[in-house]
Amino acid sequence: MKEALVSLFLFFAFPLACALDVQVLDSDGQPIFPGLHYYVVASTSDMGGGIRVAKTGNSKCPVTVIQDKNGTAYGIPSKFTIPGISTLEIFEGTPLEVKFITTKPECVKSFNWTVFVDSEIGKHYIGVGGPEDHPGQQILKGAFSFYKYKVGYKLMFCSKDSSPPCSDVRLFGSLEEDERRLILSTNDDDGVVFDVMLIQSPP
Ligand SMILES: *[C@@H]1O[C@H](CO)[C@@H](O)[C@H](O)[C@H]1NC(C)=O
Ligand SMILES: *[C@@H]1O[C@H](CO)[C@@H](O)[C@H](O)[C@H]1NC(C)=O
């Protein structure tokens, strides 16, 4: 009986442990680390390039995160940190803060990724800066994480304040557009899931 219980425990515990402990790898197959700098780029160049910030709507400052249509443009690098935990390992599902690593424009307060609610397009989207950079829009608190996807990884954003709590990061709009916003959605009609690779950039 005891042995049966033990094997039952092993049967359930092991797949779970494996699923939780998969490190996120960069495009060279090396584990990614907090503090290092990475370009977040579409996994295949026919899906466009990397990400940067741009002006959208009537904003005077580039505070919206977009994907460049140009498949060979890497955009600007990002840094991933694990809030509150002093571990160096980033696994699939590890909650992360993301920050662009580059000289930010004067007009924006911080280059941390933040999720805003745009009532005009009815979508949650990724931007930078604080509430003063996105007047009239609500901020959704939460964390990003990576999960293995078709070619590379997808990004997910989870928040206690939304239902469902977790959504995929998708590209809003068609590839014909020069700039596609990064939005959060569980709905395939809202755009393709952003399938990315992480290319380490020199510090
Ligand atoms: C695409 O990006 C690359 C690298 O930044 C640049 O050299 C090239 O001119 C760009 N192509 C177009 C069509 O903008
Ligand atoms: C921005 O993110 C960093 C971690 O990358 C964090 O230490 C800092 O508090 C954040 N700043 C703001 C304004 O959220």
mmCIF file of C-alpha atoms and ligand atoms in Angstrom:
data_model
loop_
_atom_site.group_PDB
_atom_site.id
_atom_site.type_symbol
_atom_site.label_atom_id
_atom_site.label_comp_id
_atom_site.label_asym_id
_atom_site.label_seq_id
_atom_site.Cartn_x
_atom_site.Cartn_y
_atom_site.Cartn_z
ATOM 1 C CA MET A 1 0.000 0.000 0.000
ATOM 2 C CA LYS A 2 2.784 2.366 1.015
ATOM 3 C CA GLU A 3 4.707 1.567 -2.163
ATOM 4 C CA ALA A 4 1.629 2.149 -4.228
ATOM 5 C CA LEU A 5 1.264 5.561 -2.658
ATOM 6 C CA VAL A 6 4.913 6.386 -3.266
ATOM 7 C CA SER A 7 4.714 5.416 -6.931
ATOM 8 C CA LEU A 8 1.488 7.346 -7.240
ATOM 9 C CA PHE A 9 3.301 10.349 -5.777
ATOM 10 C CA LEU A 10 6.238 9.951 -8.174
ATOM 11 C CA PHE A 11 3.881 9.551 -11.099
ATOM 12 C CA PHE A 12 2.246 12.885 -10.376
ATOM 13 C CA ALA A 13 5.170 14.815 -8.960
ATOM 14 C CA PHE A 14 7.720 14.247 -11.689
ATOM 15 C CA PRO A 15 5.949 15.591 -14.772
ATOM 16 C CA LEU A 16 4.989 18.622 -12.704
ATOM 17 C CA ALA A 17 8.570 19.220 -11.575
ATOM 18 C CA CYS A 18 9.779 18.945 -15.170
ATOM 19 C CA ALA A 19 7.123 21.297 -16.469
ATOM 20 C CA LEU A 20 8.050 23.915 -13.873
ATOM 21 C CA ASP A 21 11.796 23.744 -14.235
ATOM 22 C CA VAL A 22 12.436 24.469 -17.901
ATOM 23 C CA GLN A 23 14.829 27.385 -18.244
ATOM 24 C CA VAL A 24 14.133 29.983 -20.924
ATOM 25 C CA LEU A 25 16.899 29.937 -23.544
ATOM 26 C CA ASP A 26 18.263 32.623 -25.832
ATOM 27 C CA SER A 27 18.785 32.224 -29.589
ATOM 28 C CA ASP A 28 22.169 30.542 -28.913
ATOM 29 C CA GLY A 29 20.568 27.951 -26.644
ATOM 30 C CA GLN A 30 21.994 29.568 -23.478
ATOM 31 C CA PRO A 31 19.758 30.227 -20.442
ATOM 32 C CA ILE A 32 18.671 33.850 -20.186
ATOM 33 C CA PHE A 33 19.610 35.773 -17.040
ATOM 34 C CA PRO A 34 18.169 38.765 -15.197
ATOM 35 C CA GLY A 35 20.224 41.858 -15.877
ATOM 36 C CA LEU A 36 21.567 40.789 -19.275
ATOM 37 C CA HIS A 37 20.191 42.540 -22.333
ATOM 38 C CA TYR A 38 18.150 40.832 -25.033
ATOM 39 C CA TYR A 39 16.421 41.831 -28.228
ATOM 40 C CA VAL A 40 12.888 40.424 -28.373
ATOM 41 C CA VAL A 41 12.536 39.570 -32.065
ATOM 42 C CA ALA A 42 10.006 37.567 -34.117
ATOM 43 C CA SER A 43 11.172 33.927 -34.308
ATOM 44 C CA THR A 44 11.238 33.980 -38.111
ATOM 45 C CA SER A 45 11.971 37.081 -40.174
ATOM 46 C CA ASP A 46 8.820 36.613 -42.320
ATOM 47 C CA MET A 47 6.894 37.439 -39.126
ATOM 48 C CA GLY A 48 8.551 40.869 -38.873
ATOM 49 C CA GLY A 49 11.340 42.132 -36.650
ATOM 50 C CA GLY A 50 11.972 43.313 -33.122
ATOM 51 C CA ILE A 51 10.232 45.813 -30.879
ATOM 52 C CA ARG A 52 10.623 49.483 -30.041
ATOM 53 C CA VAL A 53 8.456 52.414 -28.975
ATOM 54 C CA ALA A 54 6.336 54.628 -31.222
ATOM 55 C CA LYS A 55 3.745 57.373 -31.009
ATOM 56 C CA THR A 56 0.149 56.223 -31.405
ATOM 57 C CA GLY A 57 -3.145 58.061 -31.368
ATOM 58 C CA ASN A 58 -2.588 61.655 -30.316
ATOM 59 C CA SER A 59 0.360 61.024 -27.980
ATOM 60 C CA LYS A 60 3.227 63.494 -28.269
ATOM 61 C CA CYS A 61 5.745 61.049 -26.832
ATOM 62 C CA PRO A 62 6.606 57.530 -28.100
ATOM 63 C CA VAL A 63 5.054 55.487 -25.288
ATOM 64 C CA THR A 64 3.496 52.543 -27.140
ATOM 65 C CA VAL A 65 5.409 49.298 -27.678
ATOM 66 C CA ILE A 66 5.257 48.155 -31.288
ATOM 67 C CA GLN A 67 6.809 45.501 -33.486
ATOM 68 C CA ASP A 68 8.844 46.701 -36.455
ATOM 69 C CA LYS A 69 7.638 45.280 -39.764
ATOM 70 C CA ASN A 70 11.260 45.068 -40.959
ATOM 71 C CA GLY A 71 12.374 41.468 -40.393
ATOM 72 C CA THR A 72 16.035 42.459 -40.020
ATOM 73 C CA ALA A 73 15.490 45.315 -37.548
ATOM 74 C CA TYR A 74 16.083 44.092 -33.970
ATOM 75 C CA GLY A 75 14.595 47.177 -32.296
ATOM 76 C CA ILE A 76 15.749 48.047 -28.774
ATOM 77 C CA PRO A 77 16.970 45.542 -26.157
ATOM 78 C CA SER A 78 15.137 44.662 -22.962
ATOM 79 C CA LYS A 79 16.134 43.480 -19.513
ATOM 80 C CA PHE A 80 14.136 40.939 -17.496
ATOM 81 C CA THR A 81 14.141 40.977 -13.715
ATOM 82 C CA ILE A 82 12.396 38.783 -11.186
ATOM 83 C CA PRO A 83 10.634 41.061 -8.703
ATOM 84 C CA GLY A 84 11.483 40.411 -5.066
ATOM 85 C CA ILE A 85 13.474 37.217 -5.589
ATOM 86 C CA SER A 86 17.241 36.990 -5.729
ATOM 87 C CA THR A 87 17.458 34.013 -8.068
ATOM 88 C CA LEU A 88 19.374 33.978 -11.305
ATOM 89 C CA GLU A 89 17.291 31.409 -13.112
ATOM 90 C CA ILE A 90 14.417 32.329 -15.383
ATOM 91 C CA PHE A 91 12.102 29.392 -16.030
ATOM 92 C CA GLU A 92 9.034 29.161 -18.217
ATOM 93 C CA GLY A 93 6.338 30.847 -16.159
ATOM 94 C CA THR A 94 8.684 32.864 -13.899
ATOM 95 C CA PRO A 95 6.992 36.259 -13.293
ATOM 96 C CA LEU A 96 9.139 39.031 -14.748
ATOM 97 C CA GLU A 97 9.452 42.794 -14.932
ATOM 98 C CA VAL A 98 10.611 44.050 -18.298
ATOM 99 C CA LYS A 99 12.464 47.250 -19.028
ATOM 100 C CA PHE A 100 13.877 48.647 -22.275
ATOM 101 C CA ILE A 101 17.598 49.258 -22.070
ATOM 102 C CA THR A 102 18.436 52.325 -24.080
ATOM 103 C CA THR A 103 18.515 56.063 -23.606
ATOM 104 C CA LYS A 104 14.867 56.914 -23.127
ATOM 105 C CA PRO A 105 13.256 60.011 -24.606
ATOM 106 C CA GLU A 106 13.072 62.958 -22.163
ATOM 107 C CA CYS A 107 9.299 62.987 -22.370
ATOM 108 C CA VAL A 108 8.762 59.550 -20.822
ATOM 109 C CA LYS A 109 9.209 58.901 -17.118
ATOM 110 C CA SER A 110 10.442 55.290 -17.167
ATOM 111 C CA PHE A 111 11.164 52.643 -19.752
ATOM 112 C CA ASN A 112 9.490 49.826 -17.821
ATOM 113 C CA TRP A 113 6.880 47.874 -19.707
ATOM 114 C CA THR A 114 3.400 48.572 -18.370
ATOM 115 C CA VAL A 115 -0.015 47.368 -19.486
ATOM 116 C CA PHE A 116 -2.596 50.055 -20.244
ATOM 117 C CA VAL A 117 -6.247 49.805 -21.133
ATOM 118 C CA ASP A 118 -7.087 51.710 -24.318
ATOM 119 C CA SER A 119 -10.831 52.304 -24.363
ATOM 120 C CA GLU A 120 -10.611 53.663 -27.921
ATOM 121 C CA ILE A 121 -9.532 50.327 -29.416
ATOM 122 C CA GLY A 122 -10.978 48.355 -26.494
ATOM 123 C CA LYS A 123 -7.679 46.559 -25.896
ATOM 124 C CA HIS A 124 -5.039 46.084 -23.250
ATOM 125 C CA TYR A 125 -1.699 47.036 -24.746
ATOM 126 C CA ILE A 126 1.939 47.260 -23.709
ATOM 127 C CA GLY A 127 3.427 50.700 -23.289
ATOM 128 C CA VAL A 128 6.129 52.419 -21.293
ATOM 129 C CA GLY A 129 5.963 55.135 -18.665
ATOM 130 C CA GLY A 130 3.454 55.947 -15.995
ATOM 131 C CA PRO A 131 -0.148 57.190 -15.838
ATOM 132 C CA GLU A 132 0.952 60.743 -16.781
ATOM 133 C CA ASP A 133 2.195 59.374 -20.119
ATOM 134 C CA HIS A 134 -1.174 57.749 -20.870
ATOM 135 C CA PRO A 135 -3.862 60.201 -19.788
ATOM 136 C CA GLY A 136 -7.271 58.707 -19.183
ATOM 137 C CA GLN A 137 -6.055 55.130 -19.368
ATOM 138 C CA GLN A 138 -6.079 52.545 -16.641
ATOM 139 C CA ILE A 139 -2.936 50.607 -15.663
ATOM 140 C CA LEU A 140 -3.162 46.845 -15.219
ATOM 141 C CA LYS A 141 -0.725 45.559 -12.585
ATOM 142 C CA GLY A 142 0.841 42.167 -13.152
ATOM 143 C CA ALA A 143 3.857 40.331 -14.511
ATOM 144 C CA PHE A 144 5.154 38.931 -17.785
ATOM 145 C CA SER A 145 6.453 35.423 -18.350
ATOM 146 C CA PHE A 146 7.762 33.294 -21.200
ATOM 147 C CA TYR A 147 6.395 29.963 -22.400
ATOM 148 C CA LYS A 148 7.654 27.702 -25.184
ATOM 149 C CA TYR A 149 5.584 28.284 -28.309
ATOM 150 C CA LYS A 150 5.507 27.099 -31.946
ATOM 151 C CA VAL A 151 8.995 28.214 -33.039
ATOM 152 C CA GLY A 152 10.344 30.129 -30.045
ATOM 153 C CA TYR A 153 8.542 31.540 -27.032
ATOM 154 C CA LYS A 154 5.372 33.453 -26.369
ATOM 155 C CA LEU A 155 4.982 36.128 -23.740
ATOM 156 C CA MET A 156 2.091 36.012 -21.321
ATOM 157 C CA PHE A 157 0.870 38.676 -18.939
ATOM 158 C CA CYS A 158 -0.941 37.676 -15.768
ATOM 159 C CA SER A 159 -2.823 40.020 -13.488
ATOM 160 C CA LYS A 160 -4.920 39.455 -10.403
ATOM 161 C CA ASP A 161 -7.148 42.299 -11.610
ATOM 162 C CA SER A 162 -8.253 40.794 -14.915
ATOM 163 C CA SER A 163 -10.438 37.919 -15.942
ATOM 164 C CA PRO A 164 -9.142 35.585 -17.193
ATOM 165 C CA PRO A 165 -5.968 36.398 -15.215
ATOM 166 C CA CYS A 166 -3.533 35.452 -18.014
ATOM 167 C CA SER A 167 -3.447 36.482 -21.683
ATOM 168 C CA ASP A 168 -1.054 35.946 -24.566
ATOM 169 C CA VAL A 169 0.863 38.889 -25.981
ATOM 170 C CA ARG A 170 -0.361 39.278 -29.578
ATOM 171 C CA LEU A 171 0.383 41.502 -32.539
ATOM 172 C CA PHE A 172 -2.561 43.777 -33.249
ATOM 173 C CA GLY A 173 -3.116 44.473 -36.940
ATOM 174 C CA SER A 174 -1.809 42.964 -40.167
ATOM 175 C CA LEU A 175 1.839 42.573 -41.164
ATOM 176 C CA GLU A 176 1.203 45.074 -43.986
ATOM 177 C CA GLU A 177 1.063 47.811 -41.383
ATOM 178 C CA ASP A 178 4.469 49.257 -40.543
ATOM 179 C CA GLU A 179 3.922 49.080 -36.821
ATOM 180 C CA ARG A 180 1.892 46.563 -34.920
ATOM 181 C CA ARG A 181 1.023 47.144 -31.287
ATOM 182 C CA LEU A 182 1.660 44.466 -28.687
ATOM 183 C CA ILE A 183 -1.682 43.724 -27.080
ATOM 184 C CA LEU A 184 -2.995 41.202 -24.578
ATOM 185 C CA SER A 185 -5.736 38.887 -25.651
ATOM 186 C CA THR A 186 -6.983 35.333 -25.381
ATOM 187 C CA ASN A 187 -8.835 35.719 -28.691
ATOM 188 C CA ASP A 188 -7.322 34.553 -32.016
ATOM 189 C CA ASP A 189 -9.364 37.214 -33.861
ATOM 190 C CA ASP A 190 -7.311 39.929 -32.156
ATOM 191 C CA GLY A 191 -4.084 38.976 -33.919
ATOM 192 C CA VAL A 192 -1.361 36.350 -33.974
ATOM 193 C CA VAL A 193 0.471 35.318 -30.840
ATOM 194 C CA PHE A 194 3.892 37.031 -30.883
ATOM 195 C CA ASP A 195 6.298 34.097 -31.348
ATOM 196 C CA VAL A 196 9.698 35.415 -30.280
ATOM 197 C CA MET A 197 13.352 34.576 -29.887
ATOM 198 C CA LEU A 198 15.698 36.342 -27.504
ATOM 199 C CA ILE A 199 18.932 37.589 -29.010
ATOM 200 C CA GLN A 200 21.546 38.620 -26.459
ATOM 201 C CA SER A 201 22.868 42.127 -27.070
ATOM 202 C CA PRO A 202 26.266 43.366 -25.929
ATOM 203 C CA PRO A 203 25.912 45.274 -22.621
HETATM 204 C C1 LIG B 1 15.575 47.035 -42.105
HETATM 205 O O1 LIG B 1 16.431 47.103 -40.970
HETATM 206 C C2 LIG B 1 17.802 46.997 -41.285
HETATM 207 C C3 LIG B 1 18.590 46.932 -39.972
HETATM 208 O O2 LIG B 1 18.223 47.957 -39.089
HETATM 209 C C4 LIG B 1 18.212 48.190 -42.171
HETATM 210 O O3 LIG B 1 19.568 48.072 -42.517
HETATM 211 C C5 LIG B 1 17.343 48.190 -43.431
HETATM 212 O O4 LIG B 1 17.616 49.351 -44.191
HETATM 213 C C6 LIG B 1 15.863 48.178 -43.053
HETATM 214 N N1 LIG B 1 15.036 48.031 -44.270
HETATM 215 C C7 LIG B 1 14.014 48.836 -44.534
HETATM 216 C C8 LIG B 1 13.240 48.515 -45.774
HETATM 217 O O5 LIG B 1 13.695 49.764 -43.803
HETATM 218 C C1 LIG B 2 11.207 49.550 -13.297
HETATM 219 O O1 LIG B 2 11.695 48.212 -13.282
HETATM 220 C C2 LIG B 2 12.788 48.047 -12.402
HETATM 221 C C3 LIG B 2 13.261 46.624 -12.584
HETATM 222 O O2 LIG B 2 13.634 46.425 -13.931
HETATM 223 C C4 LIG B 2 12.340 48.308 -10.970
HETATM 224 O O3 LIG B 2 13.447 48.178 -10.107
HETATM 225 C C5 LIG B 2 11.763 49.724 -10.877
HETATM 226 O O4 LIG B 2 11.232 49.920 -9.611
HETATM 227 C C6 LIG B 2 10.698 49.946 -11.932
HETATM 228 N N1 LIG B 2 10.305 51.335 -11.948
HETATM 229 C C7 LIG B 2 9.050 51.729 -12.016
HETATM 230 C C8 LIG B 2 8.816 53.202 -12.057
HETATM 231 O O5 LIG B 2 8.125 50.942 -12.043
#
